[in-house]
Amino acid sequence: MRKLFSILTASSLLVTSTFSVVACAKKYDFNSNVWVITDGGTINDLSFNQSAWEGASKFVVEQKTGELPENWKDVNSRASYFEPSGHTPSDYKTGYVTAKIAGAKTLVLPGFVHGNTIGWAADLVDNIIYIDGSGQGIHAQMKPDRPLVKNIVGITYQAETSGFLAGIGTAIYLNAHQEEYAGNLNIGVYGGMDNPVATSNYLWGFLTASDIFNEIILGDNSQYPNLGKLSAMVKQAVLDLRTTQNLAGENNKAFELKRVNKVQKVLEKNESWFSQSFQAGEGKAISDELLSRKASIIFPVAGPQTQDTIDRIQYNKSNAKVVGVDTEQGKIYGEDYIITSALKEIVESTYDALNNIYSPVCGYDNNSGAWSNEQVDPTQCWINTDQSSADHPTWTGIETTKSVPKNLVNLIHSSDISSKTVFDEIADVLQKLYNGTAGTDKIASELFNQTLTKTYDDQNQVKAWILQKINEAL
């Protein structure tokens, strides 16, 4: 009886899903092999879910047309999708079952919230792409007595890298706009909830960027000569930006770089770093607090709460700006408020992962539409591996905007792993220190306060051994 009930329930799910797809059928032809199950948000959230769906759809278009047209979004083929009605394990499982009944071979699961149910999904389909999480050490049906699943591609982003690069861009921007902020160059940050591999690492990278920038501008007075020698390059970048943005004038003759200050106390145990939610509207209170502390730039890592921060800037009649997160949010909220964004290139990484899975290196045969374990090249196939932005530099970066133009972006970051910038080199060191792969204890901790304790000697100085590691690497 229970099995019959399950079948009837699944059938009803399929009817519901089919109705949703039919409603869009006039616009799109949905591919039933590849399904995106959102994190409970919508497919047009202008963030994680939409980016995952666009990456999957980009792959679907290429498969249908035989090549990827430059205007691929004009082609009516798309990956299928399901938007769970809530954020519970039951809601996510409903999506997995619906996709399975509809013929899914591959599920694309954006967001670490799928981490509590992904083992259950792995039993239903051929393979899974898990966006922003590790696919290793996961048991079938999430039961410890079941074997480990071996059909997940984990896509991980070293968000501390993107946060750091965006932080350097922010420090240069603030220095170019010293007059606007009356010399008070202040930053504030907050996340939705504490997560050391998806939220807090962004914040950590952004905060440490200000400290490293402050060490660089000491020039010959820095105790770390390889950092100090970058001072002239940074000053020229600021002067170039002032010229580009018509801020140059007589003041440039005696222009001096200024420190960037944090409005939050990094070693204060009761300091507020999180809104405790990723829901729209929940970022207003912490945004007001940061603005009351005179933050010039706010970096919210809380999904739709970027809009909350912009709304509070408007309400408070502040001249503060915002750094976006995950996607190119200058294109969403406008470049009058967004100076740049710390990026996870979700479209690109989803597309790359699907191209790998549906290729001969993973034993996929186009004619049969199936995978053969005998044909897998284990050195090239990504299935049952985690793929990191550390090895795919096009998966992280910062957004080009009118405030942080292309020449400045290129100075800060290169997407070519063979021609890294000096800031890429610093970011590499920070990433290794954060994750404990540099022969030192891992800085990242379960709680952000603990991470900060491991990072700072005081409010204005990261620990000397961190700066020394960076100095030695340059």
XYZ file of C-alpha atoms in Angstrom:
474
model
C 0.000 0.000 0.000
C 2.851 2.368 0.889
C 4.531 1.698 -2.478
C 1.253 2.367 -4.302
C 0.861 5.630 -2.396
C 4.396 6.645 -3.399
C 3.674 5.938 -7.051
C 0.417 7.895 -6.959
C 2.120 10.781 -5.176
C 4.970 10.847 -7.695
C 2.458 10.729 -10.556
C 0.622 13.725 -9.143
C 3.948 15.553 -8.870
C 4.630 14.882 -12.516
C 1.224 16.246 -13.499
C 1.918 19.416 -11.515
C 5.373 19.785 -13.049
C 4.113 19.058 -16.539
C 1.465 21.752 -16.148
C 4.158 24.279 -15.224
C 6.250 23.373 -18.253
C 3.256 23.421 -20.589
C 2.511 26.939 -19.400
C 5.904 27.950 -20.824
C 5.815 25.645 -23.844
C 5.000 28.412 -26.282
C 8.293 30.052 -25.413
C 10.673 27.157 -24.684
C 11.334 23.576 -25.694
C 12.480 21.922 -22.456
C 15.128 19.195 -22.471
C 14.062 16.363 -20.156
C 17.586 14.984 -19.598
C 18.933 17.941 -17.612
C 16.952 19.394 -14.717
C 17.777 22.254 -12.369
C 16.167 21.925 -8.937
C 16.350 25.339 -7.289
C 17.211 25.970 -3.651
C 13.623 26.986 -3.006
C 13.979 30.236 -4.890
C 12.833 31.049 -8.391
C 14.500 30.418 -11.708
C 14.542 34.172 -12.371
C 16.133 35.210 -9.062
C 18.977 37.014 -10.857
C 21.371 34.997 -8.721
C 22.362 31.370 -8.033
C 19.296 29.606 -9.403
C 19.017 31.626 -12.577
C 22.736 31.309 -13.264
C 22.635 27.515 -12.839
C 19.645 27.292 -15.171
C 21.323 29.525 -17.756
C 24.493 27.405 -17.618
C 22.461 24.222 -18.078
C 20.404 25.798 -20.851
C 23.540 27.021 -22.617
C 24.682 23.382 -22.727
C 21.260 22.193 -23.946
C 21.292 24.721 -26.796
C 24.764 23.600 -27.868
C 23.665 19.963 -27.852
C 20.642 20.733 -29.996
C 22.327 22.998 -32.547
C 25.685 21.206 -32.711
C 27.514 24.403 -31.797
C 27.020 27.292 -29.424
C 25.574 30.307 -31.240
C 26.714 33.702 -30.012
C 23.067 34.585 -29.462
C 22.259 31.245 -27.803
C 19.641 32.820 -25.547
C 17.519 33.476 -28.631
C 17.258 29.719 -29.279
C 14.104 28.318 -27.662
C 15.729 25.220 -26.100
C 16.194 25.193 -22.326
C 17.035 22.835 -19.490
C 14.031 21.758 -17.439
C 13.605 23.078 -13.920
C 11.623 22.658 -10.729
C 11.065 25.316 -8.080
C 10.413 23.672 -4.685
C 7.578 25.323 -2.781
C 9.686 25.628 0.363
C 13.083 24.969 1.898
C 12.536 21.658 3.697
C 14.069 18.279 2.771
C 10.603 17.161 1.722
C 10.317 20.105 -0.679
C 13.655 19.260 -2.306
C 12.829 15.555 -2.544
C 9.610 16.464 -4.340
C 11.716 18.195 -6.979
C 14.090 15.256 -7.373
C 11.252 12.741 -7.795
C 9.414 14.964 -10.255
C 12.517 15.311 -12.407
C 13.206 11.572 -12.264
C 9.712 10.643 -13.436
C 9.994 13.186 -16.247
C 13.136 11.466 -17.553
C 15.998 13.325 -15.867
C 19.481 11.875 -16.302
C 21.308 14.746 -14.630
C 20.251 17.028 -11.797
C 21.878 20.420 -11.315
C 21.515 21.424 -7.663
C 22.483 25.052 -6.934
C 23.322 25.972 -3.360
C 24.661 24.282 -0.255
C 21.099 23.840 1.070
C 20.870 20.672 -1.047
C 23.624 19.192 1.116
C 21.136 17.533 3.475
C 19.287 15.674 0.706
C 21.791 15.186 -2.107
C 22.508 11.561 -1.196
C 18.837 10.836 -1.636
C 18.860 12.485 -5.083
C 21.965 10.534 -6.139
C 20.003 7.282 -5.972
C 17.479 8.552 -8.517
C 19.519 9.752 -11.509
C 22.699 8.978 -13.451
C 24.659 11.942 -12.132
C 24.445 15.197 -10.252
C 26.168 18.578 -10.472
C 26.263 20.082 -6.991
C 26.875 23.821 -7.212
C 28.813 25.325 -4.301
C 29.405 22.132 -2.387
C 31.504 18.984 -2.164
C 30.212 15.710 -3.573
C 32.620 13.627 -1.525
C 31.777 11.586 1.559
C 28.042 11.483 0.849
C 26.119 8.311 1.644
C 23.223 7.010 -0.446
C 19.901 8.290 0.899
C 21.936 10.198 3.510
C 22.159 7.033 5.635
C 25.562 6.267 7.226
C 25.061 2.522 6.765
C 24.635 2.920 2.991
C 27.607 3.069 0.570
C 29.131 6.327 -0.573
C 27.652 7.659 -3.797
C 30.002 8.053 -6.754
C 27.979 10.017 -9.290
C 28.339 13.614 -8.090
C 30.422 16.438 -9.526
C 31.046 18.912 -6.722
C 31.636 22.477 -7.908
C 33.387 24.577 -5.282
C 34.339 28.227 -5.455
C 37.142 29.738 -3.438
C 34.970 32.699 -2.524
C 37.717 34.059 -0.303
C 39.532 34.752 -3.587
C 36.633 36.684 -5.133
C 36.076 38.517 -1.859
C 39.740 39.527 -1.717
C 39.849 40.707 -5.339
C 36.655 42.725 -4.866
C 38.150 44.145 -1.664
C 41.221 45.385 -3.538
C 38.973 46.963 -6.174
C 36.991 48.602 -3.376
C 40.111 50.019 -1.688
C 41.286 51.540 -4.973
C 37.806 52.947 -5.677
C 37.539 54.512 -2.219
C 40.957 56.119 -2.561
C 39.996 57.561 -5.931
C 36.917 59.081 -4.238
C 38.608 60.458 -1.118
C 36.951 63.866 -1.449
C 33.461 62.372 -1.745
C 33.919 60.485 1.511
C 35.856 63.271 3.252
C 38.784 60.936 3.723
C 36.695 58.457 5.742
C 37.217 55.304 3.709
C 35.148 52.752 5.601
C 33.887 49.282 4.751
C 31.218 47.079 6.324
C 30.193 43.516 5.541
C 27.484 41.027 6.425
C 26.271 37.606 5.399
C 22.959 35.782 5.536
C 24.100 32.899 7.719
C 27.509 31.695 8.844
C 28.951 29.139 6.424
C 32.761 28.905 6.113
C 32.727 27.614 2.520
C 29.917 29.652 0.966
C 29.373 32.887 2.899
C 31.962 33.650 5.564
C 34.879 33.055 3.207
C 33.625 35.920 1.018
C 33.574 38.207 4.062
C 37.009 37.049 5.206
C 38.620 37.695 1.829
C 37.043 41.142 1.584
C 38.147 42.174 5.073
C 41.714 40.932 4.674
C 41.985 42.845 1.390
C 41.732 46.108 3.320
C 44.536 45.057 5.680
C 46.814 43.982 2.846
C 46.036 47.196 0.948
C 46.926 49.184 4.073
C 50.249 47.347 4.299
C 50.991 47.955 0.610
C 50.514 51.721 0.850
C 53.193 51.938 3.545
C 55.665 51.561 0.690
C 59.257 51.636 1.897
C 57.995 51.794 5.483
C 56.429 48.366 5.273
C 58.117 45.547 7.181
C 57.310 43.368 4.168
C 59.300 44.790 1.235
C 57.633 42.696 -1.462
C 54.278 44.117 -0.417
C 55.618 47.636 0.030
C 57.050 47.739 -3.479
C 53.497 47.445 -4.862
C 52.687 50.901 -3.512
C 53.657 52.782 -6.692
C 51.543 50.479 -8.869
C 48.520 50.881 -6.598
C 48.891 54.658 -6.470
C 49.055 54.814 -10.256
C 45.900 52.694 -10.471
C 44.130 55.160 -8.177
C 45.338 58.156 -10.191
C 44.279 56.487 -13.443
C 40.822 55.858 -11.996
C 40.570 59.486 -10.880
C 41.406 60.570 -14.410
C 38.915 58.141 -15.965
C 36.159 59.333 -13.639
C 37.024 63.026 -14.050
C 38.161 63.358 -10.447
C 41.710 64.468 -11.240
C 42.802 68.012 -10.628
C 45.222 70.080 -8.622
C 44.768 67.637 -5.731
C 46.532 64.949 -7.753
C 49.868 66.714 -7.389
C 49.978 66.058 -3.654
C 47.716 63.030 -3.657
C 48.386 60.461 -0.956
C 46.865 57.040 -0.510
C 44.760 56.559 2.619
C 43.978 53.566 4.806
C 40.722 51.674 4.429
C 39.009 51.107 7.769
C 36.591 48.431 8.980
C 33.505 49.717 10.815
C 33.075 46.371 12.590
C 35.329 45.156 15.401
C 36.966 41.966 14.164
C 37.841 40.687 17.647
C 34.614 41.742 19.388
C 32.752 38.560 20.379
C 29.322 40.200 20.175
C 29.931 41.923 16.840
C 27.144 41.452 14.296
C 28.167 39.803 11.029
C 24.982 38.023 9.884
C 21.327 38.832 9.272
C 20.524 35.174 10.134
C 18.534 34.715 6.926
C 18.771 34.693 3.150
C 15.232 36.037 2.784
C 14.479 39.397 1.187
C 13.723 42.059 3.773
C 15.864 40.543 6.510
C 18.945 42.640 5.728
C 17.481 46.024 6.635
C 18.453 46.163 10.306
C 22.101 45.226 9.824
C 22.365 47.582 6.830
C 21.058 50.440 8.987
C 23.615 49.567 11.660
C 26.520 49.607 9.193
C 25.348 52.909 7.723
C 25.076 54.399 11.229
C 28.747 53.500 11.674
C 29.536 55.498 8.507
C 30.277 52.596 6.161
C 31.182 53.973 2.730
C 30.989 50.561 1.041
C 28.858 47.607 2.191
C 29.419 44.038 1.007
C 26.259 41.953 1.650
C 26.593 38.204 1.079
C 22.945 37.373 1.592
C 21.259 36.833 -1.765
C 18.321 39.218 -2.283
C 19.313 41.311 0.732
C 21.530 43.314 -1.607
C 18.290 45.115 -2.458
C 17.650 45.661 1.258
C 21.017 47.396 1.587
C 20.348 49.598 -1.433
C 16.901 50.471 -0.056
C 18.407 51.510 3.283
C 21.085 53.594 1.557
C 18.291 55.432 -0.245
C 16.173 55.776 2.898
C 19.095 57.132 4.919
C 20.127 59.454 2.083
C 23.645 58.044 2.275
C 26.299 58.245 -0.417
C 27.428 54.693 0.403
C 27.854 52.125 -2.363
C 27.532 48.346 -2.530
C 29.679 45.435 -3.690
C 27.514 42.727 -5.244
C 27.962 38.999 -4.789
C 27.917 35.809 -6.875
C 26.698 37.345 -10.144
C 27.169 40.619 -12.049
C 24.822 42.610 -9.877
C 25.676 45.900 -11.496
C 23.522 44.672 -14.382
C 20.698 43.900 -11.954
C 20.632 46.771 -9.469
C 22.412 49.377 -11.557
C 25.946 50.731 -11.511
C 24.929 53.858 -9.608
C 24.904 51.677 -6.494
C 26.989 48.602 -7.363
C 30.674 49.462 -7.812
C 31.667 45.859 -8.649
C 30.698 42.298 -7.697
C 32.653 39.390 -6.242
C 31.853 36.642 -8.717
C 31.173 32.962 -8.732
C 30.879 32.226 -12.442
C 28.015 29.772 -12.013
C 26.900 29.882 -15.649
C 30.383 29.002 -16.859
C 31.062 26.272 -14.290
C 27.672 24.589 -14.803
C 28.186 24.621 -18.558
C 31.736 23.257 -18.217
C 30.611 20.438 -15.914
C 27.816 19.327 -18.244
C 30.180 19.341 -21.211
C 32.526 17.087 -19.272
C 29.835 14.657 -18.114
C 28.269 14.308 -21.552
C 31.544 13.462 -23.294
C 33.597 10.335 -24.093
C 35.975 10.999 -21.166
C 33.098 10.068 -18.859
C 32.057 7.153 -21.057
C 29.061 8.937 -22.574
C 27.908 7.756 -25.997
C 25.760 10.182 -27.977
C 24.164 7.422 -30.029
C 22.921 5.372 -27.093
C 22.456 8.343 -24.777
C 24.055 6.365 -21.956
C 27.277 6.095 -19.971
C 29.645 3.130 -19.955
C 31.973 2.673 -16.985
C 34.384 0.732 -19.200
C 35.000 3.819 -21.355
C 35.699 6.314 -18.569
C 39.014 8.189 -18.511
C 39.499 8.646 -14.747
C 42.139 11.324 -15.287
C 39.730 13.541 -17.237
C 36.202 12.683 -16.080
C 34.833 14.934 -13.349
C 32.207 12.504 -12.041
C 32.957 11.537 -8.431
C 35.347 14.475 -8.045
C 35.231 18.010 -6.713
C 36.235 20.709 -9.173
C 37.505 23.929 -7.637
C 37.835 27.461 -8.920
C 41.449 27.191 -7.749
C 42.010 25.021 -10.838
C 39.517 26.887 -13.032
C 40.334 30.612 -12.681
C 37.497 31.612 -15.032
C 35.088 30.545 -12.279
C 35.890 33.485 -9.981
C 36.636 37.146 -10.505
C 35.137 40.612 -10.190
C 32.638 42.534 -12.263
C 33.608 45.258 -14.716
C 31.571 48.423 -14.116
C 31.910 52.158 -14.642
C 33.354 52.391 -11.115
C 35.806 49.518 -11.593
C 36.540 49.623 -15.336
C 38.136 46.938 -17.453
C 41.713 48.190 -17.141
C 41.442 48.078 -13.342
C 39.833 44.622 -13.407
C 42.716 43.401 -15.580
C 45.245 44.850 -13.138
C 43.590 42.977 -10.282
C 42.692 39.619 -11.853
C 43.518 37.451 -14.869
C 41.308 34.548 -15.946
C 44.371 32.977 -17.586
C 46.064 30.687 -15.065
C 49.398 31.124 -16.895
C 49.466 34.919 -16.472
C 48.334 35.651 -12.939
C 48.418 39.170 -11.575
C 50.252 39.984 -8.351
C 46.867 40.143 -6.625
C 46.021 36.687 -7.978
C 49.266 35.492 -6.405
C 48.308 37.026 -3.069
C 44.828 35.518 -3.360
C 46.389 32.090 -3.931
C 48.331 32.394 -0.685
C 45.257 33.536 1.237
C 43.196 30.685 -0.190
C 45.783 28.137 0.936
C 46.062 29.677 4.393
C 42.291 29.822 4.783
C 41.864 26.166 3.812
C 44.999 24.832 5.492
C 46.761 23.654 2.342
C 49.900 25.754 2.858
C 51.477 23.522 5.472
C 49.908 25.611 8.236
C 46.858 25.207 10.429
C 43.596 26.005 8.667
C 42.303 29.500 9.411
C 38.724 28.690 8.411
C 36.578 27.631 11.356
C 32.956 26.614 11.724
C 32.199 29.950 13.373
C 33.248 33.225 11.766
C 34.304 34.734 15.097
C 36.803 31.905 15.495
C 38.104 32.488 11.966
C 38.663 36.158 12.784
C 40.471 35.281 16.015
C 42.892 33.150 14.006
C 43.380 35.992 11.515
C 43.894 39.179 13.521
C 46.289 40.471 16.153
C 44.150 43.579 16.567
C 41.552 45.658 14.737
C 44.007 46.948 12.146
C 46.546 44.185 11.716
C 46.341 40.655 10.392
C 48.741 38.283 12.077
C 52.364 38.814 11.121
C 52.833 35.248 9.905
C 50.078 35.754 7.305
C 51.789 38.848 5.913
C 55.123 37.041 5.991
C 53.700 34.129 3.967
C 52.422 36.574 1.367
C 55.721 38.474 1.294
C 57.655 35.237 0.723
C 55.390 34.214 -2.151
C 55.810 37.458 -4.120
